[in-house]
Tab-separated table of C-alpha atoms in Angstrom:
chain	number	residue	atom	x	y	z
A	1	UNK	CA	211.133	-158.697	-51.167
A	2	UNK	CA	214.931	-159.557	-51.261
A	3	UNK	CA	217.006	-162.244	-49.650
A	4	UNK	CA	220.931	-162.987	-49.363
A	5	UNK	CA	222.670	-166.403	-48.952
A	6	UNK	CA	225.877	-167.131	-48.420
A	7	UNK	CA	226.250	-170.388	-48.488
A	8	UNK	CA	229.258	-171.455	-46.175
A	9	UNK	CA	229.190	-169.639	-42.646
A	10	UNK	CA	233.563	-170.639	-42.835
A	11	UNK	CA	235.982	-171.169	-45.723
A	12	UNK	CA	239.751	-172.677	-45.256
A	13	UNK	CA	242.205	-171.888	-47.654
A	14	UNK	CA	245.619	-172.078	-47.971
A	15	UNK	CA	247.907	-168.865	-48.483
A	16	UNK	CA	248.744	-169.020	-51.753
A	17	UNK	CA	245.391	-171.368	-53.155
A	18	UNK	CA	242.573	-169.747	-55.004
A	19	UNK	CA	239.468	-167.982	-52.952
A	20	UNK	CA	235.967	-168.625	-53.398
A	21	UNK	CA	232.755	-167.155	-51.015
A	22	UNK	CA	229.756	-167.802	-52.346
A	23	UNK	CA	226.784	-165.617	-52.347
A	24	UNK	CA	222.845	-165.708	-53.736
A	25	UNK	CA	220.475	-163.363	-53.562
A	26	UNK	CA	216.463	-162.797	-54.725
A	27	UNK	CA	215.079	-159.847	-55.211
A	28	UNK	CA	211.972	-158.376	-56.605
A	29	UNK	CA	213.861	-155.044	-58.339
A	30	UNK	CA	217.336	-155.305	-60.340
A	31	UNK	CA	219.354	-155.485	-58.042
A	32	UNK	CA	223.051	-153.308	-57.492
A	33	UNK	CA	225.086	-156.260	-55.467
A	34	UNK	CA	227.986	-155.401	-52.995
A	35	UNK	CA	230.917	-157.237	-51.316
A	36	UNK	CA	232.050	-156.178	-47.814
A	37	UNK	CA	235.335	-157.537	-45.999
A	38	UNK	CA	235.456	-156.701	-41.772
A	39	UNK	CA	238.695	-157.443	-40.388
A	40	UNK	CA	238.622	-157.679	-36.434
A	41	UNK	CA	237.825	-154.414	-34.657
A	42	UNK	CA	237.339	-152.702	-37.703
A	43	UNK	CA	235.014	-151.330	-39.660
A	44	UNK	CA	233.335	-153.015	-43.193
A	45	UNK	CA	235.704	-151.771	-46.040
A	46	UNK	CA	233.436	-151.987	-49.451
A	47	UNK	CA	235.450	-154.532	-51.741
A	48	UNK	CA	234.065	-154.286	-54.882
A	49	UNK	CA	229.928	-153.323	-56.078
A	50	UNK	CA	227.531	-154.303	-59.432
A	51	UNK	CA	225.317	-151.984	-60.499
A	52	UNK	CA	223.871	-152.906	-63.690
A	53	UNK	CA	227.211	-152.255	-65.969
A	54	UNK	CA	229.920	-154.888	-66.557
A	55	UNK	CA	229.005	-158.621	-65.196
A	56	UNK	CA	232.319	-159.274	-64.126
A	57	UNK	CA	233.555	-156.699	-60.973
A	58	UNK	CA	237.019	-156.527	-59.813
A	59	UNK	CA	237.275	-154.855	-56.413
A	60	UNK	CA	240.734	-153.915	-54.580
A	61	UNK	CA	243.042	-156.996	-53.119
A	62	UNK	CA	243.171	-158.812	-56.187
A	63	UNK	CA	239.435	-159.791	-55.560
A	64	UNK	CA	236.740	-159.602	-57.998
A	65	UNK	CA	233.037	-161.001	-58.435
A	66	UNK	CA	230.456	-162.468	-61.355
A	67	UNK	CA	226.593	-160.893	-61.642
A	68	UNK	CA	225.037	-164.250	-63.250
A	69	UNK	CA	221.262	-163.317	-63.237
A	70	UNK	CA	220.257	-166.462	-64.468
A	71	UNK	CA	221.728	-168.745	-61.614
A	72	UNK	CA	221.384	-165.439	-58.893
A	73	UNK	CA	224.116	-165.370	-57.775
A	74	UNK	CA	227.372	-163.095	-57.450
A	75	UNK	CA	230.187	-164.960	-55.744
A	76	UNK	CA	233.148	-163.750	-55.060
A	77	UNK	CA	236.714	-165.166	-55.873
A	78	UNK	CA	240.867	-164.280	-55.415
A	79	UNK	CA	243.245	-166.155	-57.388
A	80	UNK	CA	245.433	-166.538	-54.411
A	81	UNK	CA	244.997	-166.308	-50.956
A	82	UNK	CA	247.432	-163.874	-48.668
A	83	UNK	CA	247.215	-164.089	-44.931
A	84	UNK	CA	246.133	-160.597	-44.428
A	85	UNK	CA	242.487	-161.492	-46.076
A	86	UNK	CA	241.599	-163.317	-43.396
A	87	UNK	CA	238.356	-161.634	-42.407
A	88	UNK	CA	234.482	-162.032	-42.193
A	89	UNK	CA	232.775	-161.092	-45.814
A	90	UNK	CA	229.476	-160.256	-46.033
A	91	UNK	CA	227.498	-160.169	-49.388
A	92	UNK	CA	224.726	-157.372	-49.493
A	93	UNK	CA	222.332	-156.457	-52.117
A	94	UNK	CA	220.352	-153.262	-52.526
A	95	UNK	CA	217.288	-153.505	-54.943
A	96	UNK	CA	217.269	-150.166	-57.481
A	97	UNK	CA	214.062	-149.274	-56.749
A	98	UNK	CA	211.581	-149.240	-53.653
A	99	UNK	CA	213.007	-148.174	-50.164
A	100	UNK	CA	216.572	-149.161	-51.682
A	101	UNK	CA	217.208	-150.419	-47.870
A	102	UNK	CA	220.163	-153.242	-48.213
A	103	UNK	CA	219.793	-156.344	-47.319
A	104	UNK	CA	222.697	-158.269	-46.054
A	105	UNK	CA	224.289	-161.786	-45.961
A	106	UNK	CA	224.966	-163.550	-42.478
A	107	UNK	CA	228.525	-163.412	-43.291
A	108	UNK	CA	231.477	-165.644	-44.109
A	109	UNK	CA	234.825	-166.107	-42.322
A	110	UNK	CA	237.619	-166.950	-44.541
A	111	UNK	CA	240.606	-168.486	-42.739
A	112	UNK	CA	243.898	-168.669	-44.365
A	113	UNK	CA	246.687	-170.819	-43.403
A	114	UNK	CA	250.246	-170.491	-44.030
B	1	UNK	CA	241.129	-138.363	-43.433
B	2	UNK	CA	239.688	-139.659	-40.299
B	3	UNK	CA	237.063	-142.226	-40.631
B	4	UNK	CA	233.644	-143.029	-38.603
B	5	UNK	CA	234.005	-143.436	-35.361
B	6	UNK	CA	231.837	-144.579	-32.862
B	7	UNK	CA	231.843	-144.535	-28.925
B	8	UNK	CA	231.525	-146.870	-26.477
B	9	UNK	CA	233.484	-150.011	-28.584
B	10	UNK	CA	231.795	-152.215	-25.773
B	11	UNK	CA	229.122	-151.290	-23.820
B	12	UNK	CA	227.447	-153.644	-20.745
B	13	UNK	CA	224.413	-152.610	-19.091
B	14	UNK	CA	222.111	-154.615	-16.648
B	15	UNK	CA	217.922	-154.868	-18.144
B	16	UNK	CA	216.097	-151.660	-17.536
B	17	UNK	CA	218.908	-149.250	-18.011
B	18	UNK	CA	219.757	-146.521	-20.261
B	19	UNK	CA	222.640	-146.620	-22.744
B	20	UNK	CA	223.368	-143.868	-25.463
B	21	UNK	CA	225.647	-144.577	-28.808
B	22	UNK	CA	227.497	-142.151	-30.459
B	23	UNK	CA	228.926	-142.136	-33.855
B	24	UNK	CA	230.805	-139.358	-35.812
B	25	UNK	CA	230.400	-139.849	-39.631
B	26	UNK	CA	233.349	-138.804	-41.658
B	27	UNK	CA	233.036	-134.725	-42.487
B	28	UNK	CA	231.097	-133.864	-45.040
B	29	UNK	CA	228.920	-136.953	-45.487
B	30	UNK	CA	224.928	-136.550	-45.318
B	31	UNK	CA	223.864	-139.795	-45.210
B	32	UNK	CA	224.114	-141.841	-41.650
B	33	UNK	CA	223.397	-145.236	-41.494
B	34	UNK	CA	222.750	-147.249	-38.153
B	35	UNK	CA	222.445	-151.227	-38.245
B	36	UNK	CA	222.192	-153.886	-35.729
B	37	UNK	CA	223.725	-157.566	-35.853
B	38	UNK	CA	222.373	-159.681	-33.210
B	39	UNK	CA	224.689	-162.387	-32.289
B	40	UNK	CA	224.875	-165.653	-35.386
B	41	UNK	CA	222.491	-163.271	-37.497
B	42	UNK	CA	223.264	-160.932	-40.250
B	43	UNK	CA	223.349	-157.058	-40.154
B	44	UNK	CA	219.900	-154.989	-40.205
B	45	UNK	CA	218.842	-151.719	-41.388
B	46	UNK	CA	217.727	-149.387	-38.162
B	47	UNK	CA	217.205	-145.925	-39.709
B	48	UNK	CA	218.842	-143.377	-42.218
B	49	UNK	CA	219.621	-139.986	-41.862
B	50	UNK	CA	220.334	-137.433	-44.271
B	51	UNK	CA	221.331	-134.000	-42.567
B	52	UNK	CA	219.571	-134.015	-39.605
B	53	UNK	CA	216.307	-135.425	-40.956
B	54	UNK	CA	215.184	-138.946	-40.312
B	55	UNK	CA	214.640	-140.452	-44.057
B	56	UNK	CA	213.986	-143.783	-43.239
B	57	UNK	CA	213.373	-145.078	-39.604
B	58	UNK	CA	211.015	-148.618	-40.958
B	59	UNK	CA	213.956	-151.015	-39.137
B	60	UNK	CA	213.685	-149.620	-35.831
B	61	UNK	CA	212.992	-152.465	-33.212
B	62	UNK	CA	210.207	-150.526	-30.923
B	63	UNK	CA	209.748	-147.269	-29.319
B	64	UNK	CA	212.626	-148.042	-27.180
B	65	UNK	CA	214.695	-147.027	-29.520
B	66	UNK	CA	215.780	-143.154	-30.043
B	67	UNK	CA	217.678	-141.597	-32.554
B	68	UNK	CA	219.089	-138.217	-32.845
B	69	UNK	CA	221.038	-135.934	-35.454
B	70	UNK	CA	221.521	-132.215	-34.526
B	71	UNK	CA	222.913	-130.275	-36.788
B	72	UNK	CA	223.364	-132.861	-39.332
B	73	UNK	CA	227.127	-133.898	-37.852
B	74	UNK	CA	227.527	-136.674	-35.017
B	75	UNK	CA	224.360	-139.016	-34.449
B	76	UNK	CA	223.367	-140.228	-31.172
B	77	UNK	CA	220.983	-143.885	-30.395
B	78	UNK	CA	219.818	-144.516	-27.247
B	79	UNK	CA	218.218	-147.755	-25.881
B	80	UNK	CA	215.699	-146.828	-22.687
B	81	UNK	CA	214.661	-149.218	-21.154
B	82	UNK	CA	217.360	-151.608	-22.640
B	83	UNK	CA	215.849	-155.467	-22.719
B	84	UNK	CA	217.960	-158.883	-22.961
B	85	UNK	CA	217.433	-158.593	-26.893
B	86	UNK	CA	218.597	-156.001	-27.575
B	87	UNK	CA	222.261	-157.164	-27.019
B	88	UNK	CA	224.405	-157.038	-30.304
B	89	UNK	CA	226.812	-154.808	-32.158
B	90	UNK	CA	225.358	-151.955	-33.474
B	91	UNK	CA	227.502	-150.084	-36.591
B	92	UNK	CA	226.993	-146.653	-37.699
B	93	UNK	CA	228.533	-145.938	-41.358
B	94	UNK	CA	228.311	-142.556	-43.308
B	95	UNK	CA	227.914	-141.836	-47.368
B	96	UNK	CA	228.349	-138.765	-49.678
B	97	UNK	CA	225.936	-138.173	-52.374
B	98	UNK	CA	222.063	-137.779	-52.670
B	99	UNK	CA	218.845	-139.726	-54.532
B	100	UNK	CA	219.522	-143.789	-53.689
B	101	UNK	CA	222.041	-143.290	-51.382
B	102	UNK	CA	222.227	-146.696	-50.682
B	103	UNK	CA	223.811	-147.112	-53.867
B	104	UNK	CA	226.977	-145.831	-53.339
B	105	UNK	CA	229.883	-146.424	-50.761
B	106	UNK	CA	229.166	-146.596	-47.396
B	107	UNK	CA	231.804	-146.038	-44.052
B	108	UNK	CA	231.328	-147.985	-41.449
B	109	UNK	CA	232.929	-147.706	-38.070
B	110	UNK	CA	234.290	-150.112	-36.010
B	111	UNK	CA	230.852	-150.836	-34.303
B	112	UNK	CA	229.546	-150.662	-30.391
B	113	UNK	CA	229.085	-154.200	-28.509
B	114	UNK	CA	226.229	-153.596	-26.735
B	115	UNK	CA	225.394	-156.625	-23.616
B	116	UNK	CA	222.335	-156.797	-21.518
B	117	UNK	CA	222.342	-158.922	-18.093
């Protein structure tokens, strides 16, 4: 069985301040871990994905994300905020073995302010 | 390179009708994906495709629920009879490769918003 958290449904930032979304998961297989970003009436653009190599991820847009298997978790951060990543996020993890079926987070809406 | 597209972007039906999706993966990709978000909840699995056969259809609600791929290119899902619940947005997304395809990159279109009265 697998499970995703992410643990704040909104995050306000200024433009310009650092960006963090948190995310946990639990699952019964190593998992490969993904970050998502939907911007309004589009599709969900992959950011960035782990998959068992390096532990630290950078994705496109200046975002990147941690694998820390001993706290679970694989939260995703930006150094500083622009206005045009103000989206909804959604953390999803695939276990490597089994049905491989992805399970995803409920999302998070990151609002940035000028 | 155009990327998935799906048809209706909003769809509203009254209970007991019939209501078909449609979604064009990007050319070339073998895996189709379709997944529901019900409204406050978070995305779920439906059903896979790769080419036109049905790989994994465990996340499908109920027999309500039909989906088609002929000829391996667009991908149809329809809802008959349609019931209050099943209102959300459903997204289609497409992915190249073979073995866990879940692993790699997957396209997702923009989504349909499906209401039920």
């Amino acid at each position: 069985a697998q499970s995703v958290t992410q643990l704040d449904s909104h995050v306000s930032v200024s433009e310009g301040t650092p960006v963090l979304l948190r995310c946990n998961y639990s699952s019964s297989y190593s998992p490969s871990l993904f970050w998502y970003v939907q911007h309004p009436n589009k599709g969900l653009q992959l950011l960035l994905k782990y998959t068992s190599a390096a532990t630290l991820v950078k994705g496109i847009n200046g975002f990147e994300a941690e694998f820390k298997k001993s706290e679970t978790s694989f939260h995703l951060t930006k150094p500083s905020a622009h206005m045009s990543d103000a989206a909804e996020y959604f953390c999803v993890v695939t276990p490597s073995g089994g049905s491989y079926i992805p399970t995803f987070g409920r999302g998070t809406s990151l609002i940035v302010h000028p | 390179e155009a990327g998935v597209t799906q048809f209706p972007s909003h769809s509203v039906i009254e209970k007991g009708q019939t209501v078909t999706l449609r979604c064009d993966p990007i050319s070339g990709h073998d895996n189709l994906y379709w997944y529901r978000r019900v409204m406050g909840k978070e995305i779920k699995f439906l059903l896979h495709f790769v080419k036109e056969s049905k790989q994994d259809e465990s996340g499908m609600p109920n027999n309500r629920f039909l989906a088609e791929r002929t000829g391996g290119t667009y991908s149809t899902l329809k809802v008959q009879p349609a019931e209050l619940e099943d209102s959300g947005v459903y997204f289609c997304a497409s992915s190249q490769g073979s073995g866990a395809a879940f692993l790699n990159e997957q396209f997702f279109g923009p989504g349909t918003r499906l209401t039920v009265l």
